[in-house]
Short mmCIF file of C-alpha atoms in Angstrom, two decimals:
data_model
loop_
_atom_site.label_atom_id
_atom_site.label_comp_id
_atom_site.label_asym_id
_atom_site.label_seq_id
_atom_site.Cartn_x
_atom_site.Cartn_y
_atom_site.Cartn_z
CA HIS Y 1 25.63 -5.66 -15.43
CA GLY Y 2 25.03 -4.63 -11.87
CA GLU Y 3 24.76 -6.53 -8.67
CA GLU Y 4 21.51 -7.23 -6.89
CA PHE Y 5 19.57 -4.36 -5.34
CA ARG Y 6 20.44 -3.70 -1.70
CA THR Y 7 18.15 -2.15 0.89
CA VAL Y 8 18.74 1.52 1.76
CA ARG Y 9 17.67 2.70 5.20
CA CYS Y 10 17.42 6.11 6.82
CA ILE Y 11 19.72 6.85 9.75
CA CYS Y 12 16.67 6.14 11.98
CA GLY Y 13 16.36 2.63 10.49
CA SER Y 14 13.27 3.18 8.33
CA PHE Y 15 13.20 1.67 4.85
CA ALA Y 16 14.02 4.35 2.24
CA GLY Y 17 14.51 2.36 -0.96
CA ARG Y 18 17.10 0.27 -2.77
CA CYS Y 19 20.46 0.81 -4.43
CA GLN Y 20 22.47 -1.04 -7.03
CA GLU Y 21 26.11 -0.64 -8.04
CA TYR Y 22 27.24 -0.64 -11.66
CA THR Y 23 30.72 -0.83 -13.15
CA SER Y 24 31.21 0.93 -16.48
CA GLU Y 25 33.44 -0.44 -19.23
CA SER Y 26 36.18 1.94 -18.05
CA GLY Y 27 36.00 0.41 -14.56
CA GLU Y 28 34.26 3.37 -12.90
CA ARG Y 29 31.80 2.30 -10.19
CA THR Y 30 28.47 4.10 -9.97
CA THR Y 31 25.67 3.60 -7.46
CA ALA Y 32 22.07 4.12 -8.56
CA TYR Y 33 19.46 4.77 -5.87
CA ARG Y 34 15.76 4.00 -6.13
CA LEU Y 35 14.04 5.84 -3.28
CA VAL Y 36 10.38 5.22 -2.52
CA LYS Y 37 8.22 8.33 -2.48
CA TYR Y 38 6.44 7.48 0.78
CA ALA Y 39 9.80 7.34 2.60
CA LEU Y 40 10.70 10.95 1.77
CA ARG Y 41 9.35 14.16 3.22
CA PRO Y 42 10.59 17.53 1.98
CA VAL Y 43 11.53 20.05 4.65
CA SER Y 44 11.81 23.79 4.42
CA PRO Y 45 13.16 26.27 6.97
CA ALA Y 46 10.40 28.72 5.99
CA ALA Y 47 7.34 26.50 6.39
CA GLU Y 48 5.92 23.64 8.40
CA PRO Y 49 6.72 20.36 6.60
CA LEU Y 50 3.91 18.72 4.70
CA ARG Y 51 2.67 15.48 6.29
CA ILE Y 52 1.22 13.17 3.66
CA PRO Y 53 -0.16 9.90 5.04
CA LEU Y 54 1.39 6.64 3.81
CA SER Y 55 -1.99 5.50 2.51
CA ALA Y 56 -2.15 8.50 0.14
CA PHE Y 57 0.85 7.18 -1.78
CA ILE Y 58 -0.64 3.71 -2.02
CA VAL Y 59 -4.03 5.06 -3.15
CA GLU Y 60 -2.22 7.16 -5.77
CA ASP Y 61 -0.38 4.06 -7.06
CA MET Y 62 -3.74 2.27 -7.37
CA ALA Y 63 -5.43 5.29 -9.00
CA GLU Y 64 -2.64 5.55 -11.60
CA LEU Y 65 -3.04 1.88 -12.52
CA ALA Y 66 -6.83 2.24 -12.56
CA SER Y 67 -6.53 5.18 -14.94
CA ALA Y 68 -4.00 3.46 -17.21
CA HIS Y 69 -5.45 -0.06 -17.26
CA ALA Y 70 -9.07 0.37 -16.11
CA THR Y 71 -8.52 -2.09 -13.29
CA TYR Y 72 -9.67 -1.45 -9.75
CA ARG Y 73 -8.59 -4.69 -8.08
CA PHE Y 74 -5.10 -5.26 -6.70
CA VAL Y 75 -3.05 -8.00 -5.11
CA ILE Y 76 -0.58 -6.42 -2.68
CA LEU Y 77 2.63 -8.46 -2.37
CA ASP Y 78 5.58 -8.00 -0.05
CA GLU Y 79 8.87 -7.26 -1.84
CA GLU Y 80 10.98 -9.54 0.33
CA GLU Y 81 9.22 -12.85 -0.34
CA GLU Y 82 6.80 -11.78 -3.09
CA ARG Y 83 3.94 -13.33 -1.13
CA PRO Y 84 0.43 -11.90 -1.41
CA ARG Y 85 -0.61 -10.01 1.72
CA LEU Y 86 -3.83 -8.20 0.74
CA LEU Y 87 -6.53 -8.18 -1.90
CA ILE Y 88 -7.82 -4.62 -2.41
CA TRP Y 89 -10.69 -3.39 -4.55
CA LEU Y 90 -10.51 0.38 -5.08
CA PHE Y 91 -14.27 0.79 -4.76
CA LYS Y 92 -14.58 4.59 -4.66
CA PRO Y 93 -11.26 6.36 -5.32
CA SER Y 94 -12.22 9.70 -3.76
CA MET Y 95 -14.88 10.73 -1.24
CA ARG Y 96 -15.36 12.94 1.83
CA LEU Y 97 -15.81 10.91 4.96
CA SER Y 98 -16.75 11.73 8.53
CA TYR Y 99 -15.77 9.08 11.06
CA ALA Y 100 -15.14 8.25 14.72
CA ALA Y 101 -12.76 5.38 15.45
CA PRO Y 102 -13.34 3.09 18.45
CA THR Y 103 -9.59 2.31 18.44
CA TYR Y 104 -7.08 4.69 16.93
CA TYR Y 105 -3.46 3.65 16.79
CA SER Y 106 -2.77 4.45 13.13
CA ILE Y 107 -5.58 6.89 12.32
CA PRO Y 108 -6.79 9.97 14.23
CA GLN Y 109 -9.67 9.32 16.66
CA SER Y 110 -12.17 11.24 14.53
CA GLY Y 111 -12.36 13.64 11.66
CA VAL Y 112 -13.69 14.66 8.28
CA VAL Y 113 -11.24 13.50 5.64
CA GLN Y 114 -10.70 12.94 1.94
CA ALA Y 115 -10.44 9.16 1.52
CA ALA Y 116 -10.72 6.26 -0.89
CA LYS Y 117 -13.28 3.58 -0.05
CA VAL Y 118 -11.87 0.08 -0.52
CA LEU Y 119 -12.96 -3.50 -0.08
CA PHE Y 120 -10.15 -5.72 1.16
CA LYS Y 121 -9.13 -9.16 2.36
CA THR Y 122 -5.97 -9.95 4.32
CA ILE Y 123 -4.18 -13.10 3.17
CA GLY Y 124 -2.32 -15.43 5.51
CA PRO Y 125 1.49 -15.35 5.47
CA SER Y 126 1.86 -18.96 4.30
CA THR Y 127 0.35 -18.30 0.86
CA VAL Y 128 2.76 -18.06 -2.09
CA TYR Y 129 1.47 -16.05 -5.09
CA THR Y 130 1.85 -18.98 -7.49
CA ASP Y 131 -0.07 -21.11 -4.99
CA LEU Y 132 -2.75 -18.47 -4.40
CA PRO Y 133 -5.72 -20.76 -4.68
CA ARG Y 134 -7.79 -20.17 -7.79
CA THR Y 135 -10.78 -20.67 -5.52
CA LEU Y 136 -9.68 -17.70 -3.40
CA LEU Y 137 -9.25 -15.42 -6.42
CA ASP Y 138 -12.38 -16.75 -8.12
CA LYS Y 139 -14.38 -16.20 -4.92
CA TYR Y 140 -14.04 -12.44 -5.34
CA PRO Y 141 -15.25 -10.91 -8.63
CA GLY Y 142 -12.52 -9.43 -10.83
CA PHE Y 143 -9.53 -10.56 -8.76
CA PRO Y 144 -8.21 -13.16 -11.23
CA GLN Y 145 -7.33 -10.15 -13.48
CA ALA Y 146 -6.03 -7.98 -10.62
CA GLU Y 147 -2.89 -5.83 -10.93
CA GLN Y 148 0.02 -6.55 -8.60
CA LEU Y 149 1.64 -3.95 -6.36
CA LEU Y 150 4.82 -4.71 -4.41
CA TYR Y 151 5.74 -2.96 -1.17
CA PRO Y 152 8.19 -3.76 1.65
CA MET Y 153 6.72 -6.11 4.26
CA GLU Y 154 6.67 -3.29 6.84
CA ILE Y 155 4.44 -1.22 4.53
CA CYS Y 156 2.13 -4.21 3.88
CA GLN Y 157 1.72 -4.64 7.64
CA ARG Y 158 1.06 -0.94 8.22
CA LEU Y 159 -1.49 -0.95 5.39
CA ALA Y 160 -3.28 -3.95 6.92
CA VAL Y 161 -3.46 -2.16 10.30
CA LEU Y 162 -4.85 1.00 8.67
CA LEU Y 163 -7.50 -1.01 6.84
CA LYS Y 164 -8.55 -2.95 9.96
CA GLU Y 165 -8.85 0.27 11.97
CA SER Y 166 -10.91 1.96 9.26
CA ASN Y 167 -13.14 -1.13 9.06
CA ALA Y 168 -13.90 -0.78 12.78
CA CYS Y 169 -15.28 2.74 12.10
CA TYR Y 170 -18.24 1.26 10.21
CA PRO Y 171 -21.34 -0.11 11.97
CA GLU Y 172 -21.11 -3.89 12.46
CA SER Y 173 -23.70 -4.57 9.75
CA MET Y 174 -21.75 -2.54 7.15
CA ARG Y 175 -18.27 -3.98 7.68
CA THR Y 176 -18.44 -6.55 4.89
CA MET Y 177 -19.66 -6.46 1.30
CA THR Y 178 -19.45 -9.33 -1.24
CA GLY Y 179 -17.34 -11.29 1.25
CA LEU Y 180 -14.72 -8.54 1.52
CA ASP Y 181 -14.11 -6.21 4.45
CA VAL Y 182 -15.03 -2.54 3.92
CA GLY Y 183 -12.48 0.13 4.77
CA TRP Y 184 -10.98 3.40 3.65
CA LEU Y 185 -7.55 4.90 3.10
CA LEU Y 186 -6.68 8.56 3.66
CA ARG Y 187 -5.81 10.64 0.61
CA ALA Y 188 -3.58 13.70 0.51
#
């Protein structure tokens, strides 16, 4: 049996994954690393490194679950406290989108991009998943059967910022649908 997972960080301080130490029957200690794909970027001396947006990894996680389980609704939880942070409905997994952002901290000011259209709701930090009010889940169609995705709190916060910025790209009258905010996430 191994010890609990420990956080692994890059030399710059960014979250890179988790590790866990194991001791074999012979007494040999081994460390197993579980690195998250969005924390790694391959580099090559011959070419410019590929820059894949964080949201592309999250959309891919959702698309894989949608393909395997035919579910398009997700509860995003933070790994540290396992509290729900976002409700996301993967409304249109892939589309071309032209946009201009009024504020642009996390997304480029404008562009034509490949994106996934989502409907989302941010959830307050005081809500525990087991206490997630049935009324909140029942208020949005399909969410009582939603899949769960866990990410570090930092990633949950970055995802919320991306979604809020993308929501601001829509005209005021098109920013909500069925009580959820409308947004998009960049794909690779």
